């Protein structure tokens, strides 16, 4: 089975070949919820061509993205970190596509008995925690334009595509701002020649310009993933 998940390809080839026997490739649909708050994690997912948001919903119904999972990550790290339940987070598919699925118990067994797998997963956990921590600072300190530019860059990296199919309403939930703010910011980025956007599509036109518009958080997190897991994104 061919995979584009960089976390899996960071494993030693023999180990990955062994794990692949217990994996299946599936299609995930837009809006599909993989885990809800408090649910026991029975399966883990390694995205190939899909994008999954880690969201938190407040008591008033407002939803904000805490992190994003794509082709360099996995869904379900709680399964091997001492707990089998999700916390207050929800995992929802925002861009449909392919993923690799595996039973959580099987991955946990390998994690407990195989040092090579354990080393990669712990390094990934460190990188993922860095992403979440950086998100907190980014949401507090940086402008909507900087944050949108960063989000588009990170999503493009994870999908290996400069074209994203998603609504402004969904993007407003992910960035925790009003839909009108998303439309205004997207229009501004388009006027600068960085993107083209329509109702349900955003395409990056000038990636270098978008990186210059983004905040420092994009580079910080990319470097951390590359440092810990030797990821080399082809962009």
CSV table of N, CA and C in Angstrom, one decimal, residues 112-188:
chain,number,residue,atom,x,y,z
A,112,UNK,N,4.5,-0.4,23.0
A,112,UNK,CA,5.1,-0.9,24.3
A,112,UNK,C,6.3,-1.9,24.1
A,113,UNK,N,6.3,-2.5,22.9
A,113,UNK,CA,7.4,-3.5,22.7
A,113,UNK,C,8.4,-3.2,21.7
A,114,UNK,N,8.2,-2.1,21.0
A,114,UNK,CA,9.2,-1.7,19.9
A,114,UNK,C,9.8,-0.3,20.1
A,115,UNK,N,11.0,-0.3,20.5
A,115,UNK,CA,11.7,1.0,20.8
A,115,UNK,C,11.7,1.9,19.6
A,116,UNK,N,11.9,1.4,18.4
A,116,UNK,CA,12.0,2.3,17.2
A,116,UNK,C,10.6,3.0,17.0
A,117,UNK,N,9.5,2.3,17.1
A,117,UNK,CA,8.2,2.9,17.0
A,117,UNK,C,8.0,3.9,18.1
A,118,UNK,N,8.4,3.5,19.3
A,118,UNK,CA,8.2,4.4,20.5
A,118,UNK,C,9.0,5.7,20.3
A,119,UNK,N,10.2,5.6,19.8
A,119,UNK,CA,11.0,6.8,19.6
A,119,UNK,C,10.3,7.8,18.6
A,120,UNK,N,9.8,7.3,17.5
A,120,UNK,CA,9.2,8.1,16.5
A,120,UNK,C,7.9,8.7,17.1
A,121,UNK,N,7.1,7.9,17.7
A,121,UNK,CA,5.8,8.4,18.3
A,121,UNK,C,6.0,9.5,19.4
A,122,UNK,N,7.1,9.3,20.2
A,122,UNK,CA,7.3,10.3,21.2
A,122,UNK,C,7.9,11.6,20.6
A,123,UNK,N,8.7,11.5,19.6
A,123,UNK,CA,9.1,12.7,18.9
A,123,UNK,C,8.0,13.4,18.2
A,124,UNK,N,7.1,12.6,17.6
A,124,UNK,CA,5.9,13.2,17.0
A,124,UNK,C,5.0,13.9,18.1
A,125,UNK,N,4.8,13.3,19.2
A,125,UNK,CA,4.1,13.9,20.3
A,125,UNK,C,4.7,15.2,20.7
A,126,UNK,N,6.0,15.3,20.8
A,126,UNK,CA,6.7,16.5,21.1
A,126,UNK,C,6.4,17.6,20.1
A,127,UNK,N,6.5,17.2,18.8
A,127,UNK,CA,6.2,18.2,17.8
A,127,UNK,C,4.8,18.7,17.8
A,128,UNK,N,3.9,17.7,18.0
A,128,UNK,CA,2.4,18.1,18.1
A,128,UNK,C,2.1,19.0,19.2
A,129,UNK,N,2.8,18.8,20.4
A,129,UNK,CA,2.6,19.7,21.5
A,129,UNK,C,3.1,21.0,21.2
A,130,UNK,N,4.2,21.1,20.5
A,130,UNK,CA,4.7,22.4,20.1
A,130,UNK,C,3.8,23.1,19.2
A,131,UNK,N,3.1,22.4,18.3
A,131,UNK,CA,2.1,23.0,17.4
A,131,UNK,C,0.9,23.6,18.2
A,132,UNK,N,0.4,22.8,19.2
A,132,UNK,CA,-0.7,23.3,20.0
A,132,UNK,C,-0.3,24.5,20.8
A,133,UNK,N,0.9,24.5,21.4
A,133,UNK,CA,1.4,25.6,22.2
A,133,UNK,C,1.6,26.9,21.4
A,134,UNK,N,2.1,26.7,20.2
A,134,UNK,CA,2.3,27.8,19.3
A,134,UNK,C,1.0,28.4,18.8
A,135,UNK,N,0.0,27.5,18.7
A,135,UNK,CA,-1.4,28.0,18.3
A,135,UNK,C,-1.9,29.0,19.4
A,136,UNK,N,-1.7,28.7,20.6
A,136,UNK,CA,-2.2,29.5,21.7
A,136,UNK,C,-1.6,30.9,21.6
A,137,UNK,N,-0.3,31.0,21.4
A,137,UNK,CA,0.4,32.3,21.2
A,137,UNK,C,-0.1,33.0,20.0
A,138,UNK,N,-0.2,32.2,18.9
A,138,UNK,CA,-0.6,32.8,17.6
A,138,UNK,C,-2.0,33.4,17.7
A,139,UNK,N,-3.0,32.7,18.3
A,139,UNK,CA,-4.3,33.2,18.3
A,139,UNK,C,-4.5,34.4,19.2
A,140,UNK,N,-3.6,34.6,20.1
A,140,UNK,CA,-3.6,35.7,21.1
A,140,UNK,C,-2.9,36.9,20.5
A,141,UNK,N,-1.8,36.7,19.8
A,141,UNK,CA,-0.9,37.8,19.5
A,141,UNK,C,-0.9,38.3,18.0
A,142,UNK,N,-1.4,37.5,17.1
A,142,UNK,CA,-1.2,37.8,15.7
A,142,UNK,C,-2.5,38.2,15.0
A,143,UNK,N,-2.4,38.9,13.9
A,143,UNK,CA,-3.6,39.4,13.2
A,143,UNK,C,-4.3,38.3,12.5
A,144,UNK,N,-5.6,38.6,12.1
A,144,UNK,CA,-6.3,37.6,11.3
A,144,UNK,C,-5.6,37.3,10.0
A,145,UNK,N,-5.1,38.3,9.4
A,145,UNK,CA,-4.4,38.1,8.1
A,145,UNK,C,-3.2,37.2,8.3
A,146,UNK,N,-2.4,37.4,9.3
A,146,UNK,CA,-1.2,36.6,9.6
A,146,UNK,C,-1.7,35.1,9.8
A,147,UNK,N,-2.7,35.0,10.6
A,147,UNK,CA,-3.2,33.7,11.0
A,147,UNK,C,-3.8,32.9,9.8
A,148,UNK,N,-4.5,33.6,9.0
A,148,UNK,CA,-5.1,33.0,7.8
A,148,UNK,C,-4.0,32.5,6.8
A,149,UNK,N,-3.0,33.4,6.6
A,149,UNK,CA,-1.9,33.0,5.8
A,149,UNK,C,-1.1,31.8,6.3
A,150,UNK,N,-0.9,31.8,7.6
A,150,UNK,CA,-0.3,30.6,8.2
A,150,UNK,C,-1.1,29.3,8.0
A,151,UNK,N,-2.5,29.5,8.3
A,151,UNK,CA,-3.3,28.3,8.2
A,151,UNK,C,-3.3,27.7,6.7
A,152,UNK,N,-3.4,28.6,5.8
A,152,UNK,CA,-3.4,28.2,4.4
A,152,UNK,C,-2.1,27.5,4.0
A,153,UNK,N,-0.9,28.0,4.5
A,153,UNK,CA,0.4,27.4,4.2
A,153,UNK,C,0.4,26.0,4.9
A,154,UNK,N,0.0,25.9,6.1
A,154,UNK,CA,0.1,24.6,6.8
A,154,UNK,C,-0.8,23.6,6.2
A,155,UNK,N,-2.0,24.0,5.8
A,155,UNK,CA,-2.9,23.1,5.1
A,155,UNK,C,-2.4,22.7,3.8
A,156,UNK,N,-1.8,23.6,3.0
A,156,UNK,CA,-1.2,23.3,1.8
A,156,UNK,C,-0.1,22.2,1.9
A,157,UNK,N,0.7,22.4,2.9
A,157,UNK,CA,1.8,21.4,3.2
A,157,UNK,C,1.3,20.1,3.5
A,158,UNK,N,0.3,20.0,4.3
A,158,UNK,CA,-0.3,18.7,4.7
A,158,UNK,C,-1.0,18.0,3.6
A,159,UNK,N,-1.6,18.7,2.6
A,159,UNK,CA,-2.3,18.2,1.5
A,159,UNK,C,-1.4,18.1,0.2
A,160,UNK,N,-0.2,18.7,0.3
A,160,UNK,CA,0.6,18.8,-0.9
A,160,UNK,C,-0.1,19.3,-2.1
A,161,UNK,N,-0.9,20.4,-1.8
A,161,UNK,CA,-1.7,21.0,-2.8
A,161,UNK,C,-1.8,22.5,-2.5
A,162,UNK,N,-1.8,23.3,-3.5
A,162,UNK,CA,-2.1,24.8,-3.3
A,162,UNK,C,-3.5,25.1,-3.5
A,163,UNK,N,-4.4,24.1,-3.7
A,163,UNK,CA,-5.8,24.4,-3.9
A,163,UNK,C,-6.6,23.7,-2.8
A,164,UNK,N,-7.4,24.5,-2.0
A,164,UNK,CA,-8.1,24.0,-0.9
A,164,UNK,C,-9.6,24.2,-1.2
A,165,UNK,N,-10.4,23.2,-0.9
A,165,UNK,CA,-11.9,23.3,-1.1
A,165,UNK,C,-12.5,23.3,0.3
A,166,UNK,N,-13.0,24.5,0.7
A,166,UNK,CA,-13.6,24.7,2.0
A,166,UNK,C,-14.4,26.0,2.0
A,167,UNK,N,-15.4,26.0,2.9
A,167,UNK,CA,-16.2,27.2,3.0
A,167,UNK,C,-15.6,28.3,3.9
A,168,UNK,N,-16.0,29.5,3.7
A,168,UNK,CA,-15.6,30.6,4.6
A,168,UNK,C,-16.2,30.4,6.0
A,169,UNK,N,-17.4,29.8,6.0
A,169,UNK,CA,-18.0,29.5,7.3
A,169,UNK,C,-17.1,28.6,8.1
A,170,UNK,N,-16.7,27.5,7.5
A,170,UNK,CA,-15.8,26.5,8.2
A,170,UNK,C,-14.5,27.2,8.6
A,171,UNK,N,-13.9,28.0,7.7
A,171,UNK,CA,-12.7,28.6,8.1
A,171,UNK,C,-12.8,29.6,9.2
A,172,UNK,N,-14.0,30.2,9.3
A,172,UNK,CA,-14.3,31.2,10.4
A,172,UNK,C,-14.3,30.4,11.7
A,173,UNK,N,-14.8,29.2,11.7
A,173,UNK,CA,-14.8,28.4,12.9
A,173,UNK,C,-13.4,28.0,13.3
A,174,UNK,N,-12.6,27.6,12.3
A,174,UNK,CA,-11.2,27.2,12.6
A,174,UNK,C,-10.4,28.3,13.2
A,175,UNK,N,-10.6,29.5,12.7
A,175,UNK,CA,-9.8,30.7,13.2
A,175,UNK,C,-10.5,31.4,14.3
A,176,UNK,N,-11.7,31.0,14.7
A,176,UNK,CA,-12.4,31.7,15.8
A,176,UNK,C,-12.8,33.1,15.5
A,177,UNK,N,-13.2,33.4,14.3
A,177,UNK,CA,-13.6,34.8,14.0
A,177,UNK,C,-14.9,34.8,13.2
A,178,UNK,N,-15.4,36.0,13.0
A,178,UNK,CA,-16.7,36.1,12.2
A,178,UNK,C,-16.5,35.7,10.8
A,179,UNK,N,-17.5,35.2,10.1
A,179,UNK,CA,-17.4,34.9,8.7
A,179,UNK,C,-17.1,36.1,7.9
A,180,UNK,N,-17.6,37.2,8.3
A,180,UNK,CA,-17.4,38.5,7.5
A,180,UNK,C,-15.9,38.8,7.6
A,181,UNK,N,-15.2,38.5,8.7
A,181,UNK,CA,-13.8,38.8,8.8
A,181,UNK,C,-13.0,37.9,7.9
A,182,UNK,N,-13.5,36.7,7.7
A,182,UNK,CA,-12.8,35.8,6.7
A,182,UNK,C,-12.9,36.3,5.3
A,183,UNK,N,-14.1,36.7,4.9
A,183,UNK,CA,-14.3,37.2,3.6
A,183,UNK,C,-13.5,38.5,3.3
A,184,UNK,N,-13.4,39.4,4.3
A,184,UNK,CA,-12.6,40.6,4.2
A,184,UNK,C,-11.1,40.3,4.1
A,185,UNK,N,-10.7,39.4,4.9
A,185,UNK,CA,-9.2,39.0,4.9
A,185,UNK,C,-8.9,38.3,3.6
A,186,UNK,N,-9.7,37.4,3.2
A,186,UNK,CA,-9.4,36.7,1.9
A,186,UNK,C,-9.4,37.6,0.7
A,187,UNK,N,-10.3,38.6,0.7
A,187,UNK,CA,-10.4,39.6,-0.3
A,187,UNK,C,-9.1,40.4,-0.3
A,188,UNK,N,-8.6,40.8,0.9
A,188,UNK,CA,-7.3,41.5,1.0
A,188,UNK,C,-6.1,40.7,0.4
